[in-house]
Every structure is written in structure tokens, then in C-alpha cells.
């Protein structure tokens, strides 16, 4: 129930940069460890793939230079990505509209582990079922939890939500 509560909290979050918070929470809920989410760059995302949006993700060894094969993006993540990209605060020389870290701070730099963890804790703290555990929430534990998007990994095209 806690992963469902975190998903709900991310959907309802109204703090600073809610679109970024939602995408970060969704990426973690989908099983990406913080290092993978932080190391994901715009160049890894392919929007005009015939099979639907896809991405290459950094492998789980925290090496930004090692990426896995092209994989489909689950539909809920596509929706979160679509809401985030128009408000992404890219700023040269750290990032541009088509290059650099996906998850950026207001200065256009990529998020670090401390900020990423704080962001997820802030989101969790907004849900009554999670506020007690929010101060000690670890993104790695969330990433190893059951994936709430497992049944929603069909084609990303279409208009239904």
C-alpha cells in the first residue's frame, strides 16, 4: 500500500517543481535507483520511436557511461515526462532543451543524491499514510519495492489514461 500511497502523493504534490517531483517519484517507483534517475540524460530518450517512447537507462552500477538497451517507457512515466519536459529548467552550459540531465535543478544542473532523496521525502510527507516514515525514506528501498506500473507497461500511444 505504501507504493500506491507514494504514487498518490506524487500525483497530488503541490510543492516546488511538482512536475519534476512527480517524475522523480515515478522513476523510483518504476524500479530505477537514484543513481540511474540522476544519470538519465535527455539524449537517452527517444520520443519518435515507432514502437512508442523509449529510453536507454544507466545500468545499476552508478556509471553514467554504461547504459542498457533501449527499453519502452511505461505509460505513467510517459505522462509524467510529458508534463515535466515543458517546464524543465535547462540552462547552458549545464543543460539544453535536448541535452544534459533529465532531472535538473533551477540552475540547469543535474540533481544530486541528497536533493533527490530530499525531494522524495518531501513528496512522501504530504500523504497521511507516509508522513511518519517520510523522514527516513530511502529511494533505494522504494526502487526495490513492487512496481505499481507493472500492469501499465503496454504501448504508450493512445489517449486513455
GROMACS .gro file of C-alpha atoms in nm:
model
  161
    1UNK     CA    1   0.000   0.000   0.000
    2UNK     CA    2   0.295   0.234   0.056
    3UNK     CA    3   0.395   0.239  -0.311
    4UNK     CA    4   0.035   0.326  -0.401
    5UNK     CA    5   0.039   0.598  -0.135
    6UNK     CA    6   0.364   0.741  -0.275
    7UNK     CA    7   0.216   0.740  -0.625
    8UNK     CA    8  -0.090   0.925  -0.495
    9UNK     CA    9   0.130   1.172  -0.306
   10UNK     CA   10   0.332   1.238  -0.623
   11UNK     CA   11   0.013   1.298  -0.822
   12UNK     CA   12  -0.118   1.544  -0.562
   13UNK     CA   13   0.212   1.714  -0.473
   14UNK     CA   14   0.190   2.094  -0.493
   15UNK     CA   15   0.531   2.192  -0.360
   16UNK     CA   16   0.814   2.345  -0.563
   17UNK     CA   17   0.850   2.197  -0.912
   18UNK     CA   18   0.565   1.944  -0.883
   19UNK     CA   19   0.623   1.803  -1.232
   20UNK     CA   20   0.986   1.721  -1.150
   21UNK     CA   21   0.886   1.569  -0.816
   22UNK     CA   22   0.623   1.352  -0.983
   23UNK     CA   23   0.865   1.228  -1.250
   24UNK     CA   24   1.135   1.154  -0.990
   25UNK     CA   25   0.887   0.962  -0.774
   26UNK     CA   26   0.751   0.770  -1.074
   27UNK     CA   27   1.102   0.679  -1.191
   28UNK     CA   28   1.180   0.546  -0.843
   29UNK     CA   29   0.851   0.357  -0.819
   30UNK     CA   30   0.927   0.201  -1.159
   31UNK     CA   31   1.242   0.048  -1.010
   32UNK     CA   32   1.511   0.299  -1.106
   33UNK     CA   33   1.764   0.354  -0.833
   34UNK     CA   34   1.854   0.717  -0.754
   35UNK     CA   35   2.185   0.690  -0.939
   36UNK     CA   36   2.005   0.574  -1.251
   37UNK     CA   37   1.745   0.853  -1.235
   38UNK     CA   38   2.010   1.117  -1.176
   39UNK     CA   39   2.231   0.983  -1.457
   40UNK     CA   40   1.949   0.972  -1.714
   41UNK     CA   41   2.016   1.233  -1.980
   42UNK     CA   42   1.794   1.380  -2.249
   43UNK     CA   43   1.997   1.207  -2.520
   44UNK     CA   44   1.881   0.865  -2.386
   45UNK     CA   45   1.513   0.939  -2.457
   46UNK     CA   46   1.367   0.855  -2.797
   47UNK     CA   47   1.024   1.008  -2.844
   48UNK     CA   48   0.974   0.924  -3.213
   49UNK     CA   49   1.035   0.552  -3.183
   50UNK     CA   50   0.784   0.357  -3.398
   51UNK     CA   51   0.702   0.132  -3.102
   52UNK     CA   52   0.637   0.430  -2.874
   53UNK     CA   53   0.858   0.638  -2.646
   54UNK     CA   54   1.165   0.451  -2.523
   55UNK     CA   55   1.487   0.519  -2.336
   56UNK     CA   56   1.827   0.378  -2.260
   57UNK     CA   57   1.883   0.375  -1.887
   58UNK     CA   58   2.211   0.386  -1.699
   59UNK     CA   59   2.291   0.040  -1.566
   60UNK     CA   60   2.270  -0.016  -1.193
   61UNK     CA   61   2.643   0.024  -1.131
   62UNK     CA   62   2.613   0.403  -1.098
   63UNK     CA   63   2.836   0.456  -1.402
   64UNK     CA   64   2.696   0.731  -1.620
   65UNK     CA   65   2.885   0.593  -1.920
   66UNK     CA   66   2.727   0.245  -1.909
   67UNK     CA   67   2.374   0.227  -2.045
   68UNK     CA   68   2.143  -0.062  -2.105
   69UNK     CA   69   1.947  -0.147  -2.419
   70UNK     CA   70   1.661   0.065  -2.548
   71UNK     CA   71   1.353  -0.010  -2.336
   72UNK     CA   72   0.992   0.113  -2.356
   73UNK     CA   73   0.887   0.377  -2.108
   74UNK     CA   74   0.581   0.268  -1.905
   75UNK     CA   75   0.274   0.478  -1.987
   76UNK     CA   76   0.251   0.654  -1.647
   77UNK     CA   77   0.614   0.764  -1.686
   78UNK     CA   78   0.542   0.893  -2.037
   79UNK     CA   79   0.262   1.106  -1.895
   80UNK     CA   80   0.484   1.236  -1.614
   81UNK     CA   81   0.762   1.303  -1.866
   82UNK     CA   82   0.519   1.490  -2.094
   83UNK     CA   83   0.418   1.715  -1.803
   84UNK     CA   84   0.777   1.775  -1.693
   85UNK     CA   85   0.960   1.847  -2.020
   86UNK     CA   86   0.783   2.178  -2.100
   87UNK     CA   87   0.877   2.318  -1.755
   88UNK     CA   88   1.229   2.164  -1.732
   89UNK     CA   89   1.465   2.448  -1.636
   90UNK     CA   90   1.756   2.378  -1.870
   91UNK     CA   91   2.034   2.636  -1.867
   92UNK     CA   92   2.362   2.637  -2.056
   93UNK     CA   93   2.633   2.527  -2.006
   94UNK     CA   94   2.490   2.250  -1.784
   95UNK     CA   95   2.192   2.151  -1.995
   96UNK     CA   96   1.996   2.243  -2.307
   97UNK     CA   97   1.649   2.158  -2.432
   98UNK     CA   98   1.777   1.838  -2.597
   99UNK     CA   99   2.091   1.755  -2.397
  100UNK     CA  100   2.206   1.718  -2.040
  101UNK     CA  101   2.049   1.567  -1.729
  102UNK     CA  102   1.679   1.487  -1.743
  103UNK     CA  103   1.615   1.588  -1.381
  104UNK     CA  104   1.759   1.936  -1.329
  105UNK     CA  105   1.766   2.198  -1.056
  106UNK     CA  106   1.656   2.558  -1.112
  107UNK     CA  107   2.013   2.634  -1.229
  108UNK     CA  108   2.001   2.369  -1.501
  109UNK     CA  109   2.241   2.134  -1.323
  110UNK     CA  110   2.155   1.771  -1.263
  111UNK     CA  111   2.015   1.675  -0.925
  112UNK     CA  112   2.249   1.514  -0.673
  113UNK     CA  113   2.170   1.220  -0.442
  114UNK     CA  114   2.097   1.443  -0.142
  115UNK     CA  115   1.850   1.660  -0.333
  116UNK     CA  116   1.686   1.357  -0.494
  117UNK     CA  117   1.634   1.191  -0.156
  118UNK     CA  118   1.503   1.514  -0.001
  119UNK     CA  119   1.260   1.554  -0.290
  120UNK     CA  120   1.112   1.206  -0.243
  121UNK     CA  121   1.085   1.260   0.132
  122UNK     CA  122   0.901   1.589   0.077
  123UNK     CA  123   0.655   1.417  -0.157
  124UNK     CA  124   0.600   1.129   0.088
  125UNK     CA  125   0.546   1.369   0.378
  126UNK     CA  126   0.236   1.509   0.207
  127UNK     CA  127   0.049   1.177   0.237
  128UNK     CA  128  -0.108   1.091   0.576
  129UNK     CA  129  -0.011   0.724   0.543
  130UNK     CA  130   0.354   0.810   0.475
  131UNK     CA  131   0.425   1.116   0.688
  132UNK     CA  132   0.555   0.904   0.976
  133UNK     CA  133   0.812   0.720   0.761
  134UNK     CA  134   0.893   1.010   0.526
  135UNK     CA  135   1.193   1.145   0.724
  136UNK     CA  136   1.373   0.810   0.691
  137UNK     CA  137   1.254   0.715   0.344
  138UNK     CA  138   1.533   0.578   0.122
  139UNK     CA  139   1.484   0.589  -0.256
  140UNK     CA  140   1.676   0.261  -0.296
  141UNK     CA  141   1.418   0.084  -0.078
  142UNK     CA  142   1.135   0.231  -0.287
  143UNK     CA  143   1.312   0.121  -0.608
  144UNK     CA  144   1.327  -0.237  -0.476
  145UNK     CA  145   0.955  -0.235  -0.386
  146UNK     CA  146   0.688  -0.387  -0.611
  147UNK     CA  147   0.645  -0.184  -0.929
  148UNK     CA  148   0.294  -0.027  -0.932
  149UNK     CA  149   0.329   0.028  -1.308
  150UNK     CA  150   0.384  -0.340  -1.394
  151UNK     CA  151   0.031  -0.374  -1.532
  152UNK     CA  152   0.054  -0.041  -1.717
  153UNK     CA  153   0.351  -0.113  -1.941
  154UNK     CA  154   0.156  -0.151  -2.263
  155UNK     CA  155   0.200   0.075  -2.565
  156UNK     CA  156   0.247   0.439  -2.469
  157UNK     CA  157   0.045   0.565  -2.763
  158UNK     CA  158  -0.323   0.636  -2.737
  159UNK     CA  159  -0.523   0.890  -2.546
  160UNK     CA  160  -0.652   0.692  -2.248
  161UNK     CA  161  -0.513   0.747  -1.900
   0.00000   0.00000   0.00000
